[in-house]
Amino acid sequence: MSKFIQLHVLTTYPASNLNRDDLGRPKTVIMGNTQRLRVSSQSLKRAWRISEPFSQALAGHIGTRTKEIGKYVYHALTSGATFAEVMADPKATGSLKTLKQSPAVKIARTIGNVFAKMKADYKPKKDEEFSSKKFLESLETEQMAHVSPAELDGVAQLVEACRETGKEPDKDDLNLLRKDATAVDVALFGRMLAANPSFNVEAAAQVAHAMTVHKATVEDDFFTAVDDLNTEDAGAGHMGVAEFGAGLFYLYLCIDRNLLVENLGNDTELANHALRALVSSVCTVSPTGKQNSFASRAAASYCLAEKGDEQPRTLAEAFLSPMKDSEDLLHTAMAAIETRRDSFNRIFGAAPEFRFFSHEAGTLKEVCDFITE
């Protein structure tokens, strides 16, 4: 079975601001001395892992990124609800035994500290301060941890054990982290636990930042809003500026199939489900940034999938010189990708198998079937 799977994807976005910088502008990158629009890999991966195609196909095998485990443990112990119930609804209450605030805090901080360093302790002086924002934030960890369903189940069981004893768990009971936990998003995109580096997971999928294949300009949209109840002034009730851009984006992914299977406890079937769900999401799911303002939902127009044991390589060089205006930018870009692929294969003597879909040929299903053969 081939070690590497590579995807080269072209997607057209109309006016949009899918991924903003610290000033609210669409992110950009300079390549070939030319400004391009950019969508970060972090934004893309977030959109894919919470999307319907991904979550439905992999229900029960998706992790949770959070720094609030300690907070939920505390809520569970003081509300009489189970940890799972509180995870689903932070305001949940139940009929189980409850603990006083002080022991609940100690237990929550001890369990939370397994996943990352806890924030500085905050000791309320009055009962009402136990519901204050400052107190609840003190039950969070400094960094987010990506936690698998199996690890969350372990937390839930430990919460019930501590509920019965009213005491902090023993050291042996805090072995909550798992190397072989089957969280597909952790297996694909990795995790870093500074507090417990031996449980870090190397990402099986490497995702490039998407960029336009041509020169792109960030434009300004001056807009106004009218006050419906204002019948006296002719002017606007609000004025503002929103920035946006548009273009044809190239995206590259490389997936180490062997590492993915290893990360999933050598479960080849689950790994294949993960690959299909990932490719479906990559080709059909857009980041959610400013969607209400721009409705910039787009599906891939072209996807070239390669598989083989050869050293992976991006084909972004096809767009080192920005593509010029043409009657058919999409097909010109498709041809550029295929020409660059053939050139690299000739130079390095490689010939990975490939399949593709476009508006003229191929389907998403055929590409998914190909990468999971």
GROMACS .gro file of C-alpha atoms in nm:
model
  373
    1MET     CA    1   0.000   0.000   0.000
    2SER     CA    2   0.132   0.343  -0.097
    3LYS     CA    3   0.291   0.545   0.183
    4PHE     CA    4   0.208   0.898   0.071
    5ILE     CA    5  -0.114   1.052  -0.058
    6GLN     CA    6  -0.096   1.401  -0.208
    7LEU     CA    7  -0.382   1.630  -0.304
    8HIS     CA    8  -0.366   1.933  -0.533
    9VAL     CA    9  -0.691   2.129  -0.523
   10LEU     CA   10  -0.821   2.433  -0.709
   11THR     CA   11  -1.116   2.622  -0.562
   12THR     CA   12  -1.268   2.950  -0.676
   13TYR     CA   13  -1.390   3.194  -0.413
   14PRO     CA   14  -1.585   3.506  -0.510
   15ALA     CA   15  -1.579   3.814  -0.287
   16SER     CA   16  -1.491   3.678   0.058
   17ASN     CA   17  -1.296   3.723   0.378
   18LEU     CA   18  -1.257   3.363   0.489
   19ASN     CA   19  -0.955   3.410   0.711
   20ARG     CA   20  -0.872   3.746   0.870
   21ASP     CA   21  -0.550   3.887   1.010
   22ASP     CA   22  -0.526   4.089   1.333
   23LEU     CA   23  -0.663   4.396   1.153
   24GLY     CA   24  -0.963   4.214   1.006
   25ARG     CA   25  -0.818   4.208   0.653
   26PRO     CA   26  -0.801   3.894   0.438
   27LYS     CA   27  -0.466   3.723   0.491
   28THR     CA   28  -0.209   3.759   0.214
   29VAL     CA   29   0.128   3.620   0.108
   30ILE     CA   30   0.398   3.746  -0.128
   31MET     CA   31   0.511   3.486  -0.382
   32GLY     CA   32   0.698   3.564  -0.701
   33ASN     CA   33   0.715   3.929  -0.591
   34THR     CA   34   0.336   3.937  -0.613
   35GLN     CA   35   0.070   3.966  -0.345
   36ARG     CA   36  -0.170   3.674  -0.328
   37LEU     CA   37  -0.469   3.609  -0.104
   38ARG     CA   38  -0.411   3.335   0.151
   39VAL     CA   39  -0.616   3.107   0.376
   40SER     CA   40  -0.416   2.958   0.661
   41SER     CA   41  -0.392   2.585   0.719
   42GLN     CA   42  -0.522   2.636   1.075
   43SER     CA   43  -0.839   2.792   0.940
   44LEU     CA   44  -0.886   2.515   0.684
   45LYS     CA   45  -0.829   2.230   0.931
   46ARG     CA   46  -1.070   2.383   1.181
   47ALA     CA   47  -1.341   2.410   0.915
   48TRP     CA   48  -1.289   2.050   0.801
   49ARG     CA   49  -1.283   1.884   1.143
   50ILE     CA   50  -1.608   2.048   1.261
   51SER     CA   51  -1.789   2.004   0.927
   52GLU     CA   52  -2.086   1.774   0.871
   53PRO     CA   53  -1.909   1.544   0.619
   54PHE     CA   54  -1.631   1.487   0.872
   55SER     CA   55  -1.835   1.463   1.192
   56GLN     CA   56  -2.106   1.241   1.046
   57ALA     CA   57  -1.864   0.997   0.885
   58LEU     CA   58  -1.647   0.971   1.196
   59ALA     CA   59  -1.897   1.005   1.481
   60GLY     CA   60  -1.745   0.877   1.805
   61HIS     CA   61  -1.390   0.918   1.676
   62ILE     CA   62  -1.347   1.297   1.689
   63GLY     CA   63  -1.156   1.470   1.964
   64THR     CA   64  -1.227   1.789   2.156
   65ARG     CA   65  -0.989   2.086   2.170
   66THR     CA   66  -1.033   2.268   2.498
   67LYS     CA   67  -0.868   2.428   2.798
   68GLU     CA   68  -1.182   2.392   3.012
   69ILE     CA   69  -1.170   2.031   3.136
   70GLY     CA   70  -1.110   2.147   3.493
   71LYS     CA   71  -1.407   2.381   3.473
   72TYR     CA   72  -1.638   2.101   3.357
   73VAL     CA   73  -1.511   1.865   3.626
   74TYR     CA   74  -1.590   2.132   3.886
   75HIS     CA   75  -1.940   2.189   3.744
   76ALA     CA   76  -2.011   1.815   3.743
   77LEU     CA   77  -1.904   1.770   4.106
   78THR     CA   78  -2.101   2.069   4.234
   79SER     CA   79  -2.416   2.035   4.020
   80GLY     CA   80  -2.497   1.667   4.067
   81ALA     CA   81  -2.476   1.602   3.692
   82THR     CA   82  -2.234   1.367   3.519
   83PHE     CA   83  -1.926   1.498   3.341
   84ALA     CA   84  -2.076   1.403   3.004
   85GLU     CA   85  -2.401   1.585   3.083
   86VAL     CA   86  -2.213   1.899   3.179
   87MET     CA   87  -1.999   1.876   2.864
   88ALA     CA   88  -2.322   1.873   2.661
   89ASP     CA   89  -2.483   2.150   2.869
   90PRO     CA   90  -2.272   2.356   3.114
   91LYS     CA   91  -2.589   2.449   3.305
   92ALA     CA   92  -2.698   2.088   3.356
   93THR     CA   93  -2.799   1.972   3.704
   94GLY     CA   94  -2.867   1.625   3.842
   95SER     CA   95  -2.952   1.417   4.145
   96LEU     CA   96  -2.606   1.272   4.204
   97LYS     CA   97  -2.404   1.343   4.517
   98THR     CA   98  -2.254   1.692   4.519
   99LEU     CA   99  -1.931   1.814   4.674
  100LYS     CA  100  -1.856   2.144   4.842
  101GLN     CA  101  -1.665   2.400   4.642
  102SER     CA  102  -1.326   2.355   4.808
  103PRO     CA  103  -1.277   1.979   4.746
  104ALA     CA  104  -1.436   2.014   4.401
  105VAL     CA  105  -1.180   2.279   4.308
  106LYS     CA  106  -0.888   2.062   4.423
  107ILE     CA  107  -1.016   1.764   4.223
  108ALA     CA  108  -1.082   1.979   3.915
  109ARG     CA  109  -0.736   2.133   3.921
  110THR     CA  110  -0.569   1.795   3.973
  111ILE     CA  111  -0.750   1.637   3.678
  112GLY     CA  112  -0.710   1.939   3.451
  113ASN     CA  113  -0.338   1.948   3.521
  114VAL     CA  114  -0.300   1.610   3.349
  115PHE     CA  115  -0.364   1.771   3.012
  116ALA     CA  116  -0.183   2.104   3.050
  117LYS     CA  117  -0.054   2.341   3.315
  118MET     CA  118  -0.340   2.496   3.511
  119LYS     CA  119  -0.379   2.872   3.542
  120ALA     CA  120  -0.294   3.035   3.873
  121ASP     CA  121  -0.522   2.929   4.158
  122TYR     CA  122  -0.785   3.178   4.270
  123LYS     CA  123  -0.939   3.139   4.613
  124PRO     CA  124  -1.278   3.312   4.644
  125LYS     CA  125  -1.341   3.495   4.971
  126LYS     CA  126  -1.720   3.488   4.937
  127ASP     CA  127  -1.957   3.214   4.818
  128GLU     CA  128  -2.086   3.427   4.530
  129GLU     CA  129  -1.732   3.453   4.391
  130PHE     CA  130  -1.741   3.081   4.307
  131SER     CA  131  -1.954   3.171   4.005
  132SER     CA  132  -1.744   3.469   3.902
  133LYS     CA  133  -1.567   3.480   3.569
  134LYS     CA  134  -1.228   3.520   3.739
  135PHE     CA  135  -1.278   3.205   3.948
  136LEU     CA  136  -1.403   2.993   3.657
  137GLU     CA  137  -1.115   3.105   3.438
  138SER     CA  138  -0.874   2.987   3.708
  139LEU     CA  139  -1.001   2.632   3.641
  140GLU     CA  140  -0.878   2.648   3.281
  141THR     CA  141  -0.539   2.532   3.155
  142GLU     CA  142  -0.282   2.769   3.009
  143GLN     CA  143  -0.292   2.591   2.671
  144MET     CA  144  -0.564   2.405   2.487
  145ALA     CA  145  -0.536   2.028   2.475
  146HIS     CA  146  -0.675   1.806   2.200
  147VAL     CA  147  -0.844   1.524   2.391
  148SER     CA  148  -0.979   1.199   2.246
  149PRO     CA  149  -1.321   1.049   2.328
  150ALA     CA  150  -1.147   0.766   2.516
  151GLU     CA  151  -0.958   1.017   2.730
  152LEU     CA  152  -1.278   1.209   2.803
  153ASP     CA  153  -1.444   0.881   2.906
  154GLY     CA  154  -1.154   0.828   3.146
  155VAL     CA  155  -1.213   1.174   3.295
  156ALA     CA  156  -1.584   1.096   3.335
  157GLN     CA  157  -1.510   0.774   3.524
  158LEU     CA  158  -1.257   0.944   3.748
  159VAL     CA  159  -1.505   1.223   3.829
  160GLU     CA  160  -1.755   0.966   3.955
  161ALA     CA  161  -1.488   0.793   4.165
  162CYS     CA  162  -1.390   1.127   4.320
  163ARG     CA  163  -1.755   1.212   4.377
  164GLU     CA  164  -1.788   0.903   4.595
  165THR     CA  165  -1.469   0.954   4.797
  166GLY     CA  166  -1.476   1.336   4.805
  167LYS     CA  167  -1.098   1.327   4.771
  168GLU     CA  168  -0.841   1.407   4.506
  169PRO     CA  169  -0.747   1.110   4.287
  170ASP     CA  170  -0.431   0.914   4.353
  171LYS     CA  171  -0.138   0.945   4.116
  172ASP     CA  172  -0.211   0.604   3.963
  173ASP     CA  173  -0.568   0.715   3.884
  174LEU     CA  174  -0.440   1.007   3.678
  175ASN     CA  175  -0.314   0.792   3.390
  176LEU     CA  176  -0.579   0.941   3.165
  177LEU     CA  177  -0.378   1.006   2.849
  178ARG     CA  178  -0.366   0.746   2.572
  179LYS     CA  179  -0.120   0.692   2.288
  180ASP     CA  180  -0.354   0.462   2.096
  181ALA     CA  181  -0.678   0.661   2.138
  182THR     CA  182  -0.877   0.658   1.815
  183ALA     CA  183  -0.945   1.029   1.767
  184VAL     CA  184  -0.918   1.075   1.393
  185ASP     CA  185  -0.856   1.450   1.400
  186VAL     CA  186  -0.572   1.401   1.650
  187ALA     CA  187  -0.427   1.128   1.428
  188LEU     CA  188  -0.449   1.348   1.119
  189PHE     CA  189  -0.349   1.687   1.256
  190GLY     CA  190  -0.145   1.589   1.563
  191ARG     CA  191  -0.131   1.736   1.910
  192MET     CA  192   0.128   1.887   2.141
  193LEU     CA  193   0.096   1.845   2.517
  194ALA     CA  194   0.364   2.052   2.686
  195ALA     CA  195   0.278   1.902   3.026
  196ASN     CA  196   0.307   1.543   2.897
  197PRO     CA  197   0.521   1.541   2.581
  198SER     CA  198   0.538   1.160   2.574
  199PHE     CA  199   0.174   1.169   2.463
  200ASN     CA  200   0.234   1.410   2.176
  201VAL     CA  201   0.103   1.285   1.841
  202GLU     CA  202   0.284   1.356   1.516
  203ALA     CA  203   0.042   1.477   1.250
  204ALA     CA  204  -0.016   1.234   0.964
  205ALA     CA  205  -0.153   1.513   0.741
  206GLN     CA  206   0.048   1.816   0.636
  207VAL     CA  207  -0.164   2.104   0.506
  208ALA     CA  208  -0.028   2.402   0.316
  209HIS     CA  209  -0.176   2.749   0.328
  210ALA     CA  210  -0.405   2.796   0.030
  211MET     CA  211  -0.309   3.086  -0.198
  212THR     CA  212  -0.436   3.244  -0.516
  213VAL     CA  213  -0.263   3.139  -0.836
  214HIS     CA  214  -0.269   3.499  -0.957
  215LYS     CA  215  -0.208   3.849  -0.829
  216ALA     CA  216  -0.481   3.954  -0.589
  217THR     CA  217  -0.579   4.282  -0.429
  218VAL     CA  218  -0.755   4.337  -0.098
  219GLU     CA  219  -1.050   4.563  -0.172
  220ASP     CA  220  -1.266   4.785   0.050
  221ASP     CA  221  -1.643   4.769   0.076
  222PHE     CA  222  -1.787   5.090   0.219
  223PHE     CA  223  -2.129   5.017   0.364
  224THR     CA  224  -2.404   5.194   0.554
  225ALA     CA  225  -2.691   5.081   0.771
  226VAL     CA  226  -3.021   5.265   0.802
  227ASP     CA  227  -3.202   5.309   1.133
  228ASP     CA  228  -3.556   5.180   1.069
  229LEU     CA  229  -3.707   5.402   1.339
  230ASN     CA  230  -3.530   5.720   1.235
  231THR     CA  231  -3.773   5.929   1.029
  232GLU     CA  232  -3.604   6.264   1.073
  233ASP     CA  233  -3.245   6.230   0.951
  234ALA     CA  234  -3.170   6.131   0.594
  235GLY     CA  235  -2.825   6.002   0.683
  236ALA     CA  236  -2.719   5.650   0.773
  237GLY     CA  237  -2.737   5.517   1.126
  238HIS     CA  238  -2.403   5.344   1.085
  239MET     CA  239  -2.112   5.349   0.840
  240GLY     CA  240  -1.824   5.107   0.809
  241VAL     CA  241  -1.567   4.943   0.584
  242ALA     CA  242  -1.530   4.570   0.522
  243GLU     CA  243  -1.232   4.432   0.334
  244PHE     CA  244  -1.246   4.137   0.099
  245GLY     CA  245  -1.079   3.963  -0.192
  246ALA     CA  246  -1.154   3.703  -0.458
  247GLY     CA  247  -0.961   3.450  -0.659
  248LEU     CA  248  -0.871   3.098  -0.765
  249PHE     CA  249  -0.689   2.923  -0.478
  250TYR     CA  250  -0.437   2.638  -0.496
  251LEU     CA  251  -0.420   2.405  -0.195
  252TYR     CA  252  -0.173   2.123  -0.129
  253LEU     CA  253  -0.199   1.839   0.124
  254CYS     CA  254   0.033   1.548   0.198
  255ILE     CA  255  -0.085   1.253   0.406
  256ASP     CA  256   0.142   0.983   0.545
  257ARG     CA  257  -0.091   0.683   0.528
  258ASN     CA  258   0.136   0.459   0.736
  259LEU     CA  259   0.159   0.715   1.016
  260LEU     CA  260  -0.218   0.765   1.009
  261VAL     CA  261  -0.277   0.391   1.052
  262GLU     CA  262  -0.020   0.381   1.333
  263ASN     CA  263  -0.176   0.680   1.508
  264LEU     CA  264  -0.512   0.501   1.496
  265GLY     CA  265  -0.384   0.189   1.668
  266ASN     CA  266  -0.327   0.006   1.336
  267ASP     CA  267  -0.696   0.026   1.250
  268THR     CA  268  -0.678   0.031   0.869
  269GLU     CA  269  -1.054   0.045   0.824
  270LEU     CA  270  -1.085   0.354   1.043
  271ALA     CA  271  -0.790   0.511   0.860
  272ASN     CA  272  -0.968   0.464   0.528
  273HIS     CA  273  -1.286   0.619   0.670
  274ALA     CA  274  -1.072   0.911   0.786
  275LEU     CA  275  -0.916   0.957   0.442
  276ARG     CA  276  -1.253   0.958   0.267
  277ALA     CA  277  -1.398   1.203   0.517
  278LEU     CA  278  -1.095   1.431   0.490
  279VAL     CA  279  -1.094   1.442   0.110
  280SER     CA  280  -1.471   1.502   0.102
  281SER     CA  281  -1.432   1.789   0.347
  282VAL     CA  282  -1.134   1.939   0.163
  283CYS     CA  283  -1.332   1.948  -0.160
  284THR     CA  284  -1.670   2.066  -0.029
  285VAL     CA  285  -1.621   2.265   0.294
  286SER     CA  286  -1.525   2.633   0.315
  287PRO     CA  287  -1.396   2.822   0.619
  288THR     CA  288  -1.676   3.005   0.797
  289GLY     CA  289  -1.522   3.352   0.814
  290LYS     CA  290  -1.768   3.627   0.714
  291GLN     CA  291  -2.000   3.380   0.543
  292ASN     CA  292  -2.310   3.575   0.645
  293SER     CA  293  -2.172   3.881   0.467
  294PHE     CA  294  -2.038   3.711   0.154
  295ALA     CA  295  -2.199   3.364   0.121
  296SER     CA  296  -1.864   3.251  -0.021
  297ARG     CA  297  -1.929   2.878   0.000
  298ALA     CA  298  -1.739   2.701  -0.274
  299ALA     CA  299  -1.665   2.347  -0.387
  300ALA     CA  300  -1.341   2.241  -0.552
  301SER     CA  301  -1.340   2.264  -0.930
  302TYR     CA  302  -1.037   2.037  -0.962
  303CYS     CA  303  -0.864   1.782  -0.742
  304LEU     CA  304  -0.558   1.584  -0.844
  305ALA     CA  305  -0.480   1.294  -0.608
  306GLU     CA  306  -0.147   1.113  -0.621
  307LYS     CA  307  -0.026   0.813  -0.425
  308GLY     CA  308   0.309   0.636  -0.407
  309ASP     CA  309   0.622   0.588  -0.201
  310GLU     CA  310   0.816   0.870  -0.368
  311GLN     CA  311   0.919   1.176  -0.170
  312PRO     CA  312   0.623   1.418  -0.170
  313ARG     CA  313   0.644   1.762  -0.335
  314THR     CA  314   0.407   2.052  -0.373
  315LEU     CA  315   0.325   2.178  -0.720
  316ALA     CA  316   0.298   2.540  -0.605
  317GLU     CA  317   0.593   2.622  -0.830
  318ALA     CA  318   0.347   2.610  -1.119
  319PHE     CA  319   0.227   2.947  -0.991
  320LEU     CA  320   0.559   3.107  -0.897
  321SER     CA  321   0.490   3.351  -1.177
  322PRO     CA  322   0.136   3.475  -1.122
  323MET     CA  323  -0.108   3.362  -1.384
  324LYS     CA  324  -0.221   3.634  -1.621
  325ASP     CA  325  -0.577   3.717  -1.707
  326SER     CA  326  -0.716   3.475  -1.958
  327GLU     CA  327  -1.050   3.363  -2.090
  328ASP     CA  328  -1.028   3.044  -1.887
  329LEU     CA  329  -0.811   3.086  -1.579
  330LEU     CA  330  -0.928   2.760  -1.422
  331HIS     CA  331  -0.828   2.537  -1.713
  332THR     CA  332  -0.501   2.725  -1.755
  333ALA     CA  333  -0.424   2.656  -1.388
  334MET     CA  334  -0.520   2.289  -1.424
  335ALA     CA  335  -0.284   2.257  -1.720
  336ALA     CA  336  -0.006   2.429  -1.525
  337ILE     CA  337  -0.040   2.180  -1.238
  338GLU     CA  338  -0.029   1.880  -1.471
  339THR     CA  339   0.266   2.018  -1.667
  340ARG     CA  340   0.463   2.078  -1.346
  341ARG     CA  341   0.375   1.727  -1.222
  342ASP     CA  342   0.502   1.570  -1.544
  343SER     CA  343   0.819   1.781  -1.525
  344PHE     CA  344   0.899   1.674  -1.167
  345ASN     CA  345   0.828   1.311  -1.251
  346ARG     CA  346   1.070   1.328  -1.546
  347ILE     CA  347   1.344   1.497  -1.345
  348PHE     CA  348   1.330   1.261  -1.047
  349GLY     CA  349   1.225   0.945  -1.225
  350ALA     CA  350   0.902   0.920  -1.026
  351ALA     CA  351   0.563   0.812  -1.149
  352PRO     CA  352   0.305   0.812  -0.869
  353GLU     CA  353  -0.039   0.687  -0.961
  354PHE     CA  354  -0.302   0.956  -0.991
  355ARG     CA  355  -0.670   1.026  -1.034
  356PHE     CA  356  -0.848   1.356  -1.070
  357PHE     CA  357  -1.185   1.516  -1.105
  358SER     CA  358  -1.279   1.834  -1.286
  359HIS     CA  359  -1.592   1.978  -1.441
  360GLU     CA  360  -1.527   1.763  -1.748
  361ALA     CA  361  -1.426   1.428  -1.600
  362GLY     CA  362  -1.403   1.223  -1.283
  363THR     CA  363  -1.594   1.239  -0.955
  364LEU     CA  364  -1.519   1.295  -0.589
  365LYS     CA  365  -1.619   0.935  -0.519
  366GLU     CA  366  -1.367   0.804  -0.773
  367VAL     CA  367  -1.089   1.007  -0.607
  368CYS     CA  368  -1.191   0.878  -0.261
  369ASP     CA  369  -1.201   0.520  -0.389
  370PHE     CA  370  -0.856   0.565  -0.541
  371ILE     CA  371  -0.684   0.687  -0.225
  372THR     CA  372  -0.832   0.408  -0.013
  373GLU     CA  373  -0.753   0.117  -0.250
   0.00000   0.00000   0.00000
